[in-house]
Amino acid sequence: MNTALRVLDKINRPADVKQLNLEEMTQLASEMRQMILQKDSQFGGHVGPNLGVTELTIAFHYVFDSPKDKIVWDVSHQSYGHKLLTGRKNGFEEGHYHEVTGYSNQHESEHDFFTVGHTSTSISLAVGLAKARDLKKESGNIMAFIGDGSLSGGLAFEGLNNGGALKSNLIVLVNDNEMSIDENHGSLYRNLAELRQSNGQSENNLFKAMGFDYRYVENGNDLETVIDLFKEVKDISHPIVLHVHTEKGHGYQPAVDNKMKYHWHAPFDLETGEAKSVANGESFNQIIMEYMDNKAQTSTQPIVAVNAAIPGMFGLKEFQKKHPDHYFDVGIAEQHSITFASALASQGVRPVVFQSSTFLQRAYDQLSHDLAINENPAVILVGGGTISASDRTHQGTFDIPYLSSIPNIKYLAPATKEDMISMLDWALAQTAQPVAIRIPAHGVQHGEAIAKDYSQPAYQLLAQGEKVAILALGGFLELGKQAAEAFKSEGINATLINPGTITELDESTLDALKENHQLVLTFEDGSLSGGFGEKISRFYGNTSMNVLNFGANKEFTDSVPAAELYQRYHLTPKQIIEDSLAVLNQ
């Protein structure tokens, strides 16, 4: 494409889109897809969600008047095209990829209204915007743009329930691409399919039942059709659902052929669609899947895997193929996954719930009320719990504080393959309480398992030393080893301990350290506030023992490189030694 002739070069604000004719907008759609693919292929990002809504995005800015007319993107991982049309196309040029975030951000543009990266929020947010507009006696359209399975989340139904009762303008666009992150699950999507098959004419209509007017469009990737739809509903005086059928990944065949793989993709070759780098070697996902496969075949009790729409994060698709009756994808419904698992466990089924650290927080009440209070022995595997370069909506640093705050849940932190297997064995055999296990995020280490029985905390002593003791939790065991080695250059033979448990203290081991240690260091791959290290500090609070906690600050970081965060948090061996010597030499 001759970039000098690009239609996109004419677009610096939404008003510029209104000057285009249909032929120019069609070319604009092609150019936008090329820009999105170019960035995603080099930088990584959401591919299918953005390619599928390009025409809807152009049509919105052609018909409506942003920011007076407001669009709220659910999850907002489909807002790349919106950013291209609202003054942020520089962020899609090579060398500038870091300059815009992957989600909506009110600090970037007046055309965004919320920082959103989790699901099912758009309708509730839009209802709030509509109420505020009405209270202030202002005008303007409010559109919630929801799709990619977000409609299955409970908050979406709460938003629909309240939105359907409004007596003023509210437009809910349901982007029905027949997909969540993976395939859709649940009866809701049968109703959407029935509406598609009847061209929106079926009397079995969820949205009408909840008080909304309703329009259906079969081809949401046809510009003229969706422009006409938006013109029809602009300034409507009551709530309406626009049910629009689109193709996820539209315009890039690999993303159409493999919709789950291209929901979000690491950098890939644009010509072949293949990832530029492929992980090699042993992984905890492989270890866990092999374990689950064996248990499903040999256990005398039913073993099931429960997952909330993110099977790819854990490699669960192979387990699903082998054991379809022992696999439950509940859709984007973290709350349901926990309450559902609690009920399964109460009846002797052994559920293993696979959850992301950043998504599990959505189910905090269910963890506390439905699971912990009832002491049902469900097992939760927590992935993505780590200090990372992710954006502020996908932080994996808070699971230790929020899970540790709930009674009756034991939270374990394996450091090695052997730890993981022994903890799974024990967690699935015991029946006293729910057990969560944090999957290490720094590769597979090996060593003798901490224990066979985790009913009582028993830290693992890996190296006996004196003066300094290092408690290196879970995936930070390797950092502990590096720090112990660095201390040798200072003439200090440090004690190294693998704690294994987050929620309980091995008080006998901690008491023993008082005899010949002056300083205890704690390492944890998460937020220090409310974390593991604070428990150790509290234990030694009325003694002469010095304690230094190493982990993340209590903050939302936004796409900060992990190496930079490690420097900020003093998580390099050099900084750890310097901080320790400053205390020891006081």
Coordinates of C-alpha atoms in Angstrom, one line a residue:
M1 CA 0.0 0.0 0.0
N2 CA 1.3 3.5 -0.9
T3 CA 1.2 5.1 2.5
A4 CA 1.1 8.6 0.9
L5 CA -2.4 7.8 -0.3
R6 CA -3.8 6.3 2.9
V7 CA -7.2 7.4 4.0
L8 CA -6.0 7.0 7.6
D9 CA -3.6 9.9 7.1
K10 CA -6.6 12.2 6.9
I11 CA -8.0 11.0 10.2
N12 CA -6.7 12.9 13.3
R13 CA -10.0 13.0 15.2
P14 CA -13.5 11.4 14.9
A15 CA -14.9 14.4 13.1
D16 CA -12.6 13.6 10.1
V17 CA -14.4 10.3 9.6
K18 CA -17.6 12.1 8.8
Q19 CA -16.0 13.6 5.7
L20 CA -15.5 10.3 4.1
N21 CA -17.7 8.5 1.5
L22 CA -18.5 4.8 1.7
E23 CA -15.6 3.8 -0.7
E24 CA -13.1 5.7 1.4
M25 CA -14.4 4.2 4.6
T26 CA -14.1 0.7 3.1
Q27 CA -10.4 1.5 2.3
L28 CA -10.0 2.9 5.8
A29 CA -11.2 -0.4 7.2
S30 CA -8.5 -2.2 5.3
E31 CA -5.8 0.2 6.4
M32 CA -6.9 -0.1 10.0
R33 CA -6.7 -3.8 9.9
Q34 CA -3.2 -3.6 8.4
M35 CA -2.0 -1.2 11.1
I36 CA -3.5 -3.5 13.8
L37 CA -1.9 -6.6 12.3
Q38 CA 1.5 -4.9 11.9
K39 CA 1.6 -3.9 15.6
D40 CA 0.2 -7.1 16.9
S41 CA 2.6 -9.2 14.8
Q42 CA 5.6 -7.3 16.1
F43 CA 4.5 -6.3 19.6
G44 CA 1.8 -8.8 20.5
G45 CA -1.8 -8.0 21.3
H46 CA -5.4 -8.8 20.7
V47 CA -5.9 -9.7 17.1
G48 CA -9.3 -11.3 16.5
P49 CA -11.4 -9.0 18.7
N50 CA -10.1 -5.9 16.9
L51 CA -10.2 -7.1 13.4
G52 CA -13.8 -8.2 13.8
V53 CA -15.2 -4.8 14.9
T54 CA -13.4 -2.5 12.4
E55 CA -16.6 -1.6 10.5
L56 CA -18.6 -1.1 13.7
T57 CA -15.9 1.2 15.0
I58 CA -15.8 3.3 11.8
A59 CA -19.6 3.4 11.7
F60 CA -19.8 4.6 15.3
H61 CA -17.5 7.6 14.6
Y62 CA -19.3 8.3 11.3
V63 CA -22.7 8.5 12.8
F64 CA -22.2 9.5 16.5
D65 CA -20.5 12.6 17.9
S66 CA -17.7 11.5 20.3
P67 CA -17.1 12.5 23.1
K68 CA -20.6 13.9 23.6
D69 CA -21.9 10.6 22.5
K70 CA -20.0 8.0 24.6
I71 CA -19.0 4.5 23.8
V72 CA -17.9 2.1 26.6
W73 CA -15.8 -0.8 25.4
D74 CA -16.3 -4.0 27.4
V75 CA -12.9 -5.4 28.4
S76 CA -11.8 -2.8 25.8
H77 CA -9.4 -5.2 24.1
Q78 CA -11.4 -4.4 20.9
S79 CA -10.7 -0.7 21.0
Y80 CA -7.5 -0.6 18.9
G81 CA -9.5 0.7 15.9
H82 CA -11.2 3.3 18.1
K83 CA -7.7 4.5 19.1
L84 CA -6.6 4.8 15.5
L85 CA -9.6 7.2 14.8
T86 CA -9.2 9.3 18.0
G87 CA -5.8 10.8 17.6
R88 CA -3.6 7.8 18.7
K89 CA -2.5 6.2 15.5
N90 CA 1.1 7.1 16.3
G91 CA 0.9 4.2 18.9
F92 CA 0.5 1.8 15.9
E93 CA 3.7 2.9 14.2
E94 CA 6.9 1.0 14.7
G95 CA 9.0 2.5 17.4
H96 CA 6.0 4.0 19.2
Y97 CA 4.1 0.8 20.2
H98 CA 4.6 1.6 23.9
E99 CA 2.9 5.0 23.6
V100 CA -0.7 3.7 23.8
T101 CA -2.0 1.0 26.0
G102 CA -3.9 -2.1 24.9
Y103 CA -7.1 -1.0 26.6
S104 CA -9.2 2.1 26.9
N105 CA -7.7 4.8 29.1
Q106 CA -9.3 8.1 30.0
H107 CA -5.8 9.6 30.6
E108 CA -4.9 9.0 26.9
S109 CA -7.9 10.6 25.3
E110 CA -11.2 12.5 25.9
H111 CA -12.8 9.8 23.8
D112 CA -12.2 7.1 26.5
F113 CA -14.0 7.2 29.8
F114 CA -12.7 4.3 31.9
T115 CA -9.6 2.2 32.3
V116 CA -11.0 -1.3 31.7
G117 CA -9.3 -4.6 31.1
H118 CA -11.7 -7.1 32.8
T119 CA -15.0 -8.3 31.4
S120 CA -18.7 -7.7 31.7
T121 CA -18.4 -4.1 33.0
S122 CA -19.6 -2.1 30.0
I123 CA -23.4 -2.1 30.6
S124 CA -23.2 -1.1 34.3
L125 CA -20.7 1.6 33.4
A126 CA -23.0 2.8 30.6
V127 CA -26.1 2.8 32.9
G128 CA -24.1 5.0 35.3
L129 CA -23.2 7.4 32.4
A130 CA -26.8 7.5 31.3
K131 CA -28.1 8.3 34.8
A132 CA -25.5 11.0 35.2
R133 CA -26.5 12.5 31.9
D134 CA -30.1 12.5 32.9
L135 CA -29.5 14.0 36.4
K136 CA -27.5 16.8 34.8
K137 CA -30.2 17.3 32.2
E138 CA -27.7 16.9 29.4
S139 CA -28.1 15.2 26.0
G140 CA -26.1 12.6 24.1
N141 CA -26.1 8.9 23.3
I142 CA -24.5 6.2 25.6
M143 CA -23.4 3.0 24.0
A144 CA -22.1 -0.1 25.8
F145 CA -20.1 -2.3 23.4
I146 CA -20.1 -5.9 24.7
G147 CA -18.9 -9.1 23.2
D148 CA -16.3 -11.9 23.1
G149 CA -18.2 -13.8 25.7
S150 CA -18.5 -10.9 28.2
L151 CA -22.2 -11.3 28.3
S152 CA -21.9 -14.5 30.3
G153 CA -20.5 -12.6 33.3
G154 CA -22.9 -11.9 36.2
L155 CA -22.2 -8.2 36.2
A156 CA -23.5 -8.0 32.6
F157 CA -26.9 -9.3 33.8
E158 CA -26.9 -6.9 36.6
G159 CA -26.3 -4.1 34.1
L160 CA -29.0 -5.4 31.8
N161 CA -31.5 -5.6 34.7
N162 CA -31.0 -2.0 35.6
G163 CA -30.5 -0.7 32.1
G164 CA -33.8 -2.2 30.9
A165 CA -35.6 0.0 33.5
L166 CA -34.2 3.3 32.1
K167 CA -36.6 5.6 30.5
S168 CA -34.0 7.4 28.4
N169 CA -31.3 6.7 25.8
L170 CA -29.2 3.6 26.3
I171 CA -27.7 1.6 23.4
V172 CA -26.3 -1.9 24.2
L173 CA -24.4 -3.3 21.2
V174 CA -24.0 -7.0 21.6
N175 CA -21.1 -8.0 19.3
D176 CA -22.0 -11.6 18.6
N177 CA -19.0 -13.3 17.0
E178 CA -20.0 -16.7 18.3
M179 CA -16.9 -16.8 20.5
S180 CA -15.6 -16.1 23.9
I181 CA -11.9 -16.3 24.3
D182 CA -12.5 -19.9 23.4
E183 CA -15.8 -21.4 22.3
N184 CA -18.9 -20.2 24.1
H185 CA -20.4 -22.3 26.9
G186 CA -23.8 -22.0 28.5
S187 CA -27.5 -21.7 27.6
L188 CA -27.2 -17.9 27.0
Y189 CA -25.3 -18.6 23.8
R190 CA -28.0 -21.1 22.6
N191 CA -30.4 -18.2 22.8
L192 CA -28.1 -16.0 20.8
A193 CA -27.8 -18.8 18.2
E194 CA -31.6 -19.1 18.1
L195 CA -31.8 -15.3 17.5
R196 CA -29.2 -15.5 14.7
Q197 CA -30.9 -18.4 13.0
S198 CA -34.3 -16.6 13.1
N199 CA -32.8 -13.3 11.9
G200 CA -33.7 -11.9 15.2
Q201 CA -37.4 -12.9 15.0
S202 CA -37.5 -15.7 17.7
E203 CA -40.0 -15.0 20.4
N204 CA -37.4 -16.4 22.8
N205 CA -35.5 -13.2 23.3
L206 CA -33.5 -12.5 26.4
F207 CA -33.1 -8.8 25.8
K208 CA -36.8 -8.1 25.2
A209 CA -37.6 -10.0 28.4
M210 CA -35.3 -7.6 30.3
G211 CA -37.1 -4.5 29.0
F212 CA -35.0 -3.6 25.9
D213 CA -36.1 -2.7 22.4
Y214 CA -34.2 -4.9 19.9
R215 CA -32.7 -4.9 16.5
Y216 CA -30.7 -7.7 14.8
V217 CA -28.1 -7.3 12.0
E218 CA -26.7 -10.4 10.4
N219 CA -23.7 -8.9 8.7
G220 CA -21.9 -6.6 11.1
N221 CA -18.9 -6.5 8.9
D222 CA -20.8 -4.6 6.2
L223 CA -20.2 -0.9 6.6
E224 CA -23.3 0.4 4.9
T225 CA -25.6 -1.9 6.9
V226 CA -24.2 -0.9 10.3
I227 CA -24.1 2.8 9.4
D228 CA -27.8 2.6 8.6
L229 CA -28.4 0.8 11.9
F230 CA -26.6 3.5 13.9
K231 CA -28.5 6.3 12.1
E232 CA -31.8 4.5 12.9
V233 CA -31.1 4.4 16.7
K234 CA -29.1 7.6 17.2
D235 CA -30.9 9.7 19.8
I236 CA -33.4 6.9 20.7
S237 CA -35.4 7.8 23.8
H238 CA -35.3 4.3 25.4
P239 CA -33.0 1.3 26.0
I240 CA -32.3 -0.8 23.0
V241 CA -30.1 -3.8 22.3
L242 CA -28.4 -4.0 18.9
H243 CA -27.6 -7.6 18.3
V244 CA -24.9 -7.6 15.6
H245 CA -23.3 -10.7 14.1
T246 CA -19.7 -10.3 13.2
E247 CA -16.7 -12.5 12.3
K248 CA -13.9 -12.6 14.8
G249 CA -10.6 -12.1 13.1
H250 CA -12.3 -10.8 9.9
G251 CA -9.8 -9.9 7.2
Y252 CA -6.9 -12.1 8.4
Q253 CA -7.4 -15.8 7.5
P254 CA -5.2 -17.3 10.3
A255 CA -7.3 -15.4 12.9
V256 CA -10.5 -16.6 11.3
D257 CA -9.4 -20.2 11.1
N258 CA -8.1 -20.3 14.7
K259 CA -10.1 -17.8 16.7
M260 CA -8.9 -18.9 20.2
K261 CA -5.2 -18.8 19.3
Y262 CA -5.6 -15.3 17.8
H263 CA -7.8 -13.8 20.6
W264 CA -4.5 -12.6 22.0
H265 CA -1.2 -13.5 20.3
A266 CA 2.5 -13.0 21.1
P267 CA 4.5 -11.6 18.2
F268 CA 4.0 -13.6 15.1
D269 CA 5.1 -13.9 11.4
L270 CA 2.4 -11.9 9.5
E271 CA 2.8 -14.1 6.4
T272 CA 2.6 -17.5 8.0
G273 CA 0.8 -16.6 11.2
E274 CA 3.3 -18.6 13.2
A275 CA 4.7 -17.4 16.5
K276 CA 8.1 -15.8 16.3
S277 CA 9.3 -17.6 19.4
V278 CA 8.2 -21.0 20.7
A279 CA 8.7 -22.0 24.3
N280 CA 10.9 -25.1 24.7
G281 CA 11.5 -27.4 27.6
E282 CA 9.5 -28.4 30.6
S283 CA 6.6 -26.2 31.8
F284 CA 4.4 -26.3 34.8
N285 CA 1.4 -26.4 32.5
Q286 CA 2.6 -29.7 31.0
I287 CA 3.4 -31.1 34.4
I288 CA -0.1 -30.3 35.7
M289 CA -1.9 -31.5 32.6
E290 CA 0.0 -34.9 32.8
Y291 CA -0.9 -35.1 36.4
M292 CA -4.6 -34.3 35.8
D293 CA -4.7 -36.8 32.9
N294 CA -3.3 -39.6 35.1
K295 CA -5.7 -38.7 38.0
A296 CA -8.7 -38.6 35.8
Q297 CA -7.9 -42.2 34.6
T298 CA -6.9 -43.7 38.0
S299 CA -8.6 -41.9 40.8
T300 CA -11.4 -43.7 42.7
Q301 CA -13.1 -40.3 43.1
P302 CA -14.2 -38.2 40.1
I303 CA -11.6 -35.6 39.3
V304 CA -12.8 -32.6 37.2
A305 CA -11.1 -29.5 35.8
V306 CA -13.1 -26.2 36.1
N307 CA -12.1 -23.2 34.1
A308 CA -13.6 -19.7 33.4
A309 CA -13.0 -19.3 29.6
I310 CA -9.2 -19.2 29.7
P311 CA -8.2 -22.8 28.7
G312 CA -5.3 -21.6 26.7
M313 CA -3.6 -20.1 29.7
F314 CA -3.2 -23.5 31.3
G315 CA -3.1 -25.9 28.3
L316 CA -6.4 -27.4 29.1
K317 CA -7.6 -28.2 25.6
E318 CA -5.9 -31.5 25.5
F319 CA -7.5 -32.5 28.8
Q320 CA -10.8 -31.4 27.5
K321 CA -10.4 -33.7 24.4
K322 CA -9.4 -36.7 26.5
H323 CA -11.8 -36.2 29.4
P324 CA -14.8 -34.2 28.1
D325 CA -17.1 -35.4 30.9
H326 CA -14.5 -34.2 33.5
Y327 CA -14.0 -30.7 32.0
F328 CA -16.2 -27.7 32.7
D329 CA -15.7 -24.3 31.1
V330 CA -18.2 -22.1 32.8
G331 CA -17.5 -19.1 30.5
I332 CA -16.4 -15.7 31.7
A333 CA -17.9 -16.3 35.1
E334 CA -15.2 -16.5 37.8
Q335 CA -17.8 -16.2 40.6
H336 CA -19.7 -19.2 39.4
S337 CA -16.6 -21.3 39.0
I338 CA -15.8 -21.0 42.7
T339 CA -19.4 -21.6 44.0
F340 CA -19.9 -24.4 41.5
A341 CA -16.6 -26.0 42.6
S342 CA -17.6 -25.7 46.3
A343 CA -20.9 -27.6 45.6
L344 CA -19.0 -30.3 43.6
A345 CA -16.6 -30.7 46.5
S346 CA -19.4 -31.0 49.0
Q347 CA -20.6 -34.1 47.2
G348 CA -17.2 -35.9 47.0
V349 CA -16.2 -34.8 43.5
R350 CA -12.6 -33.4 43.5
P351 CA -12.7 -30.1 41.5
V352 CA -9.5 -28.4 40.4
V353 CA -10.3 -24.8 39.5
F354 CA -7.9 -23.1 37.1
Q355 CA -7.9 -19.4 37.6
S356 CA -5.7 -16.4 36.7
S357 CA -4.4 -14.3 39.6
T358 CA -5.9 -11.1 38.0
F359 CA -9.3 -12.6 37.3
L360 CA -9.8 -14.6 40.5
Q361 CA -10.1 -11.4 42.5
R362 CA -13.6 -11.0 40.8
A363 CA -14.7 -14.0 42.9
Y364 CA -13.5 -12.7 46.3
D365 CA -16.9 -13.0 48.0
Q366 CA -17.5 -16.5 46.6
L367 CA -14.0 -17.6 47.9
S368 CA -14.9 -16.3 51.3
H369 CA -18.6 -17.0 51.7
D370 CA -19.4 -20.0 49.4
L371 CA -16.1 -21.8 49.7
A372 CA -14.1 -21.0 52.8
I373 CA -17.0 -20.7 55.3
N374 CA -18.3 -24.1 54.1
E375 CA -14.8 -25.6 54.2
N376 CA -15.3 -27.6 51.1
P377 CA -12.1 -29.2 49.7
A378 CA -11.9 -27.7 46.3
V379 CA -8.5 -27.1 44.8
I380 CA -7.6 -23.9 43.1
L381 CA -4.6 -23.5 40.8
V382 CA -3.6 -19.9 40.5
G383 CA -1.7 -18.9 37.4
G384 CA -0.1 -15.6 36.4
G385 CA 0.8 -14.6 40.0
T386 CA 3.9 -12.6 39.3
I387 CA 5.5 -9.2 39.0
S388 CA 5.2 -8.6 35.3
A389 CA 5.3 -6.0 32.5
S390 CA 1.5 -6.3 32.1
D391 CA -0.8 -3.3 32.0
R392 CA -2.6 -1.9 35.1
T393 CA -5.7 -3.9 34.5
H394 CA -3.9 -7.3 34.5
Q395 CA -1.8 -7.3 37.6
G396 CA -0.7 -10.6 39.0
T397 CA 0.7 -9.3 42.3
F398 CA -2.4 -9.2 44.6
D399 CA -3.5 -12.8 44.9
I400 CA -1.2 -13.5 48.0
P401 CA -2.8 -10.6 50.0
Y402 CA -6.4 -11.3 49.0
L403 CA -6.3 -15.0 49.4
S404 CA -4.3 -14.8 52.6
S405 CA -7.0 -12.5 54.1
I406 CA -9.6 -15.3 54.0
P407 CA -9.8 -17.9 56.9
N408 CA -10.0 -21.6 56.1
I409 CA -8.2 -21.4 52.8
K410 CA -4.7 -22.8 52.8
Y411 CA -2.5 -21.2 50.1
L412 CA 0.6 -23.2 49.1
A413 CA 3.6 -22.0 47.1
P414 CA 5.5 -24.7 45.3
A415 CA 9.0 -23.9 44.1
T416 CA 9.8 -27.1 42.2
K417 CA 8.1 -29.7 40.1
E418 CA 8.4 -32.1 43.0
D419 CA 6.7 -29.6 45.3
M420 CA 3.9 -29.1 42.9
I421 CA 3.2 -32.8 42.5
S422 CA 3.3 -33.5 46.3
M423 CA 1.0 -30.5 47.0
L424 CA -1.5 -31.7 44.4
D425 CA -1.4 -35.2 45.8
W426 CA -2.1 -33.9 49.3
A427 CA -4.6 -31.3 48.3
L428 CA -6.7 -33.8 46.4
A429 CA -6.5 -36.4 49.2
Q430 CA -7.4 -34.2 52.1
T431 CA -11.0 -33.3 52.9
A432 CA -10.6 -30.6 55.6
Q433 CA -10.6 -27.4 53.6
P434 CA -10.1 -25.6 50.3
V435 CA -6.5 -25.5 49.1
A436 CA -5.1 -23.0 46.6
I437 CA -1.7 -23.6 44.9
R438 CA 0.3 -20.8 43.2
I439 CA 1.9 -21.9 40.0
P440 CA 5.5 -20.6 39.8
A441 CA 6.1 -18.1 37.0
H442 CA 9.8 -18.5 36.5
G443 CA 10.3 -21.9 34.9
V444 CA 10.6 -25.4 36.3
Q445 CA 13.1 -26.1 39.1
H446 CA 13.8 -29.5 40.6
G447 CA 14.5 -30.7 44.1
E448 CA 13.2 -32.9 46.8
A449 CA 9.6 -32.1 47.7
I450 CA 9.0 -30.1 50.8
A451 CA 6.7 -32.7 52.3
K452 CA 4.0 -35.3 51.7
D453 CA 1.6 -33.8 54.3
Y454 CA 0.9 -30.1 54.3
S455 CA -1.7 -30.0 57.0
Q456 CA 0.9 -28.3 59.2
P457 CA 3.5 -25.9 57.9
A458 CA 7.0 -27.3 57.7
Y459 CA 9.5 -25.1 56.0
Q460 CA 12.2 -26.8 53.9
L461 CA 15.8 -26.0 55.0
L462 CA 17.9 -26.1 51.8
A463 CA 21.2 -24.6 53.2
Q464 CA 22.1 -24.1 56.8
G465 CA 24.1 -21.0 57.5
E466 CA 24.2 -18.2 60.0
K467 CA 23.7 -14.4 60.4
V468 CA 21.3 -14.1 57.4
A469 CA 18.4 -16.3 56.6
I470 CA 16.6 -16.1 53.3
L471 CA 12.9 -17.3 53.0
A472 CA 12.4 -17.5 49.3
L473 CA 8.7 -18.2 48.5
G474 CA 7.6 -20.2 45.5
G475 CA 8.9 -19.0 42.1
F476 CA 11.4 -16.7 43.9
L477 CA 13.5 -19.7 45.1
E478 CA 16.0 -19.1 42.3
L479 CA 16.4 -15.5 43.4
G480 CA 17.0 -16.8 46.9
K481 CA 19.8 -19.1 45.6
Q482 CA 21.3 -16.2 43.7
A483 CA 21.3 -13.9 46.8
A484 CA 22.8 -16.7 49.0
E485 CA 25.6 -17.1 46.5
A486 CA 26.1 -13.3 46.4
F487 CA 26.4 -13.2 50.2
K488 CA 29.4 -15.5 50.1
S489 CA 31.5 -12.7 48.5
E490 CA 30.7 -10.7 51.7
G491 CA 31.9 -13.6 53.9
I492 CA 28.3 -14.5 54.9
N493 CA 27.1 -18.1 54.6
A494 CA 23.3 -17.5 54.4
T495 CA 20.6 -19.9 55.4
L496 CA 18.2 -20.7 52.6
I497 CA 14.6 -21.8 53.2
N498 CA 11.8 -22.9 50.9
P499 CA 8.7 -22.0 52.9
G500 CA 6.1 -23.8 50.7
T501 CA 3.1 -22.2 52.5
I502 CA 1.8 -18.7 52.3
T503 CA -1.0 -18.6 54.8
E504 CA 0.7 -20.3 57.8
L505 CA 4.0 -19.9 59.7
D506 CA 6.4 -22.7 60.7
E507 CA 7.0 -21.1 64.1
S508 CA 9.5 -23.7 65.3
T509 CA 11.8 -23.0 62.3
L510 CA 11.4 -19.2 62.7
D511 CA 12.1 -19.5 66.5
A512 CA 15.2 -21.5 65.8
L513 CA 16.6 -18.8 63.5
K514 CA 16.8 -16.5 66.5
E515 CA 19.8 -18.5 67.9
N516 CA 22.4 -17.5 65.3
H517 CA 20.8 -15.1 62.8
Q518 CA 20.6 -11.3 62.9
L519 CA 18.6 -10.7 59.7
V520 CA 15.8 -12.5 58.0
L521 CA 15.0 -11.7 54.3
T522 CA 11.7 -12.6 52.7
F523 CA 11.3 -12.8 48.9
E524 CA 7.8 -13.0 47.3
D525 CA 6.7 -12.6 43.7
G526 CA 3.8 -10.2 44.6
S527 CA 2.7 -7.2 46.6
L528 CA 4.3 -6.7 50.0
S529 CA 1.3 -5.1 51.4
G530 CA -0.7 -7.8 53.1
G531 CA 1.8 -10.4 51.8
F532 CA 3.9 -13.2 53.0
G533 CA 6.8 -11.1 54.2
E534 CA 4.6 -9.0 56.5
K535 CA 3.5 -12.2 58.3
I536 CA 7.2 -12.9 59.0
S537 CA 7.8 -9.3 60.2
R538 CA 4.9 -9.5 62.5
F539 CA 6.1 -12.8 64.0
Y540 CA 9.5 -11.2 64.9
G541 CA 8.0 -7.8 65.8
N542 CA 8.7 -8.0 69.6
T543 CA 12.2 -9.5 69.2
S544 CA 15.6 -8.3 68.2
M545 CA 15.5 -10.0 64.8
N546 CA 15.8 -7.6 61.8
V547 CA 13.5 -8.4 58.9
L548 CA 13.7 -7.1 55.3
N549 CA 10.8 -7.8 52.9
F550 CA 11.5 -8.0 49.2
G551 CA 8.6 -7.9 46.7
A552 CA 6.4 -5.4 44.8
N553 CA 5.2 -2.1 46.0
K554 CA 1.4 -1.6 46.5
E555 CA 0.7 0.0 43.2
F556 CA -0.8 -0.5 39.7
T557 CA 2.0 -0.5 37.2
D558 CA 1.3 0.0 33.5
S559 CA 3.4 -1.9 31.0
V560 CA 6.6 -1.2 32.9
P561 CA 9.3 -3.7 31.8
A562 CA 9.9 -6.4 34.4
A563 CA 13.6 -5.6 34.6
E564 CA 12.8 -2.0 35.5
L565 CA 10.3 -3.1 38.2
Y566 CA 13.0 -5.4 39.7
Q567 CA 15.3 -2.4 40.0
R568 CA 12.5 -0.3 41.5
Y569 CA 11.7 -3.0 44.1
H570 CA 15.4 -3.9 44.8
L571 CA 14.9 -7.4 43.5
T572 CA 18.4 -7.9 42.2
P573 CA 21.1 -9.7 44.1
K574 CA 23.3 -6.6 44.2
Q575 CA 20.6 -4.5 45.7
I576 CA 19.5 -7.2 48.2
I577 CA 23.1 -7.4 49.5
E578 CA 23.5 -3.7 49.7
D579 CA 20.2 -3.3 51.7
S580 CA 21.1 -6.2 53.9
L581 CA 24.6 -4.9 54.7
A582 CA 23.1 -1.5 55.6
V583 CA 21.1 -3.2 58.3
L584 CA 23.8 -5.5 59.5
N585 CA 26.3 -2.7 59.8
Q586 CA 24.1 -0.4 61.8

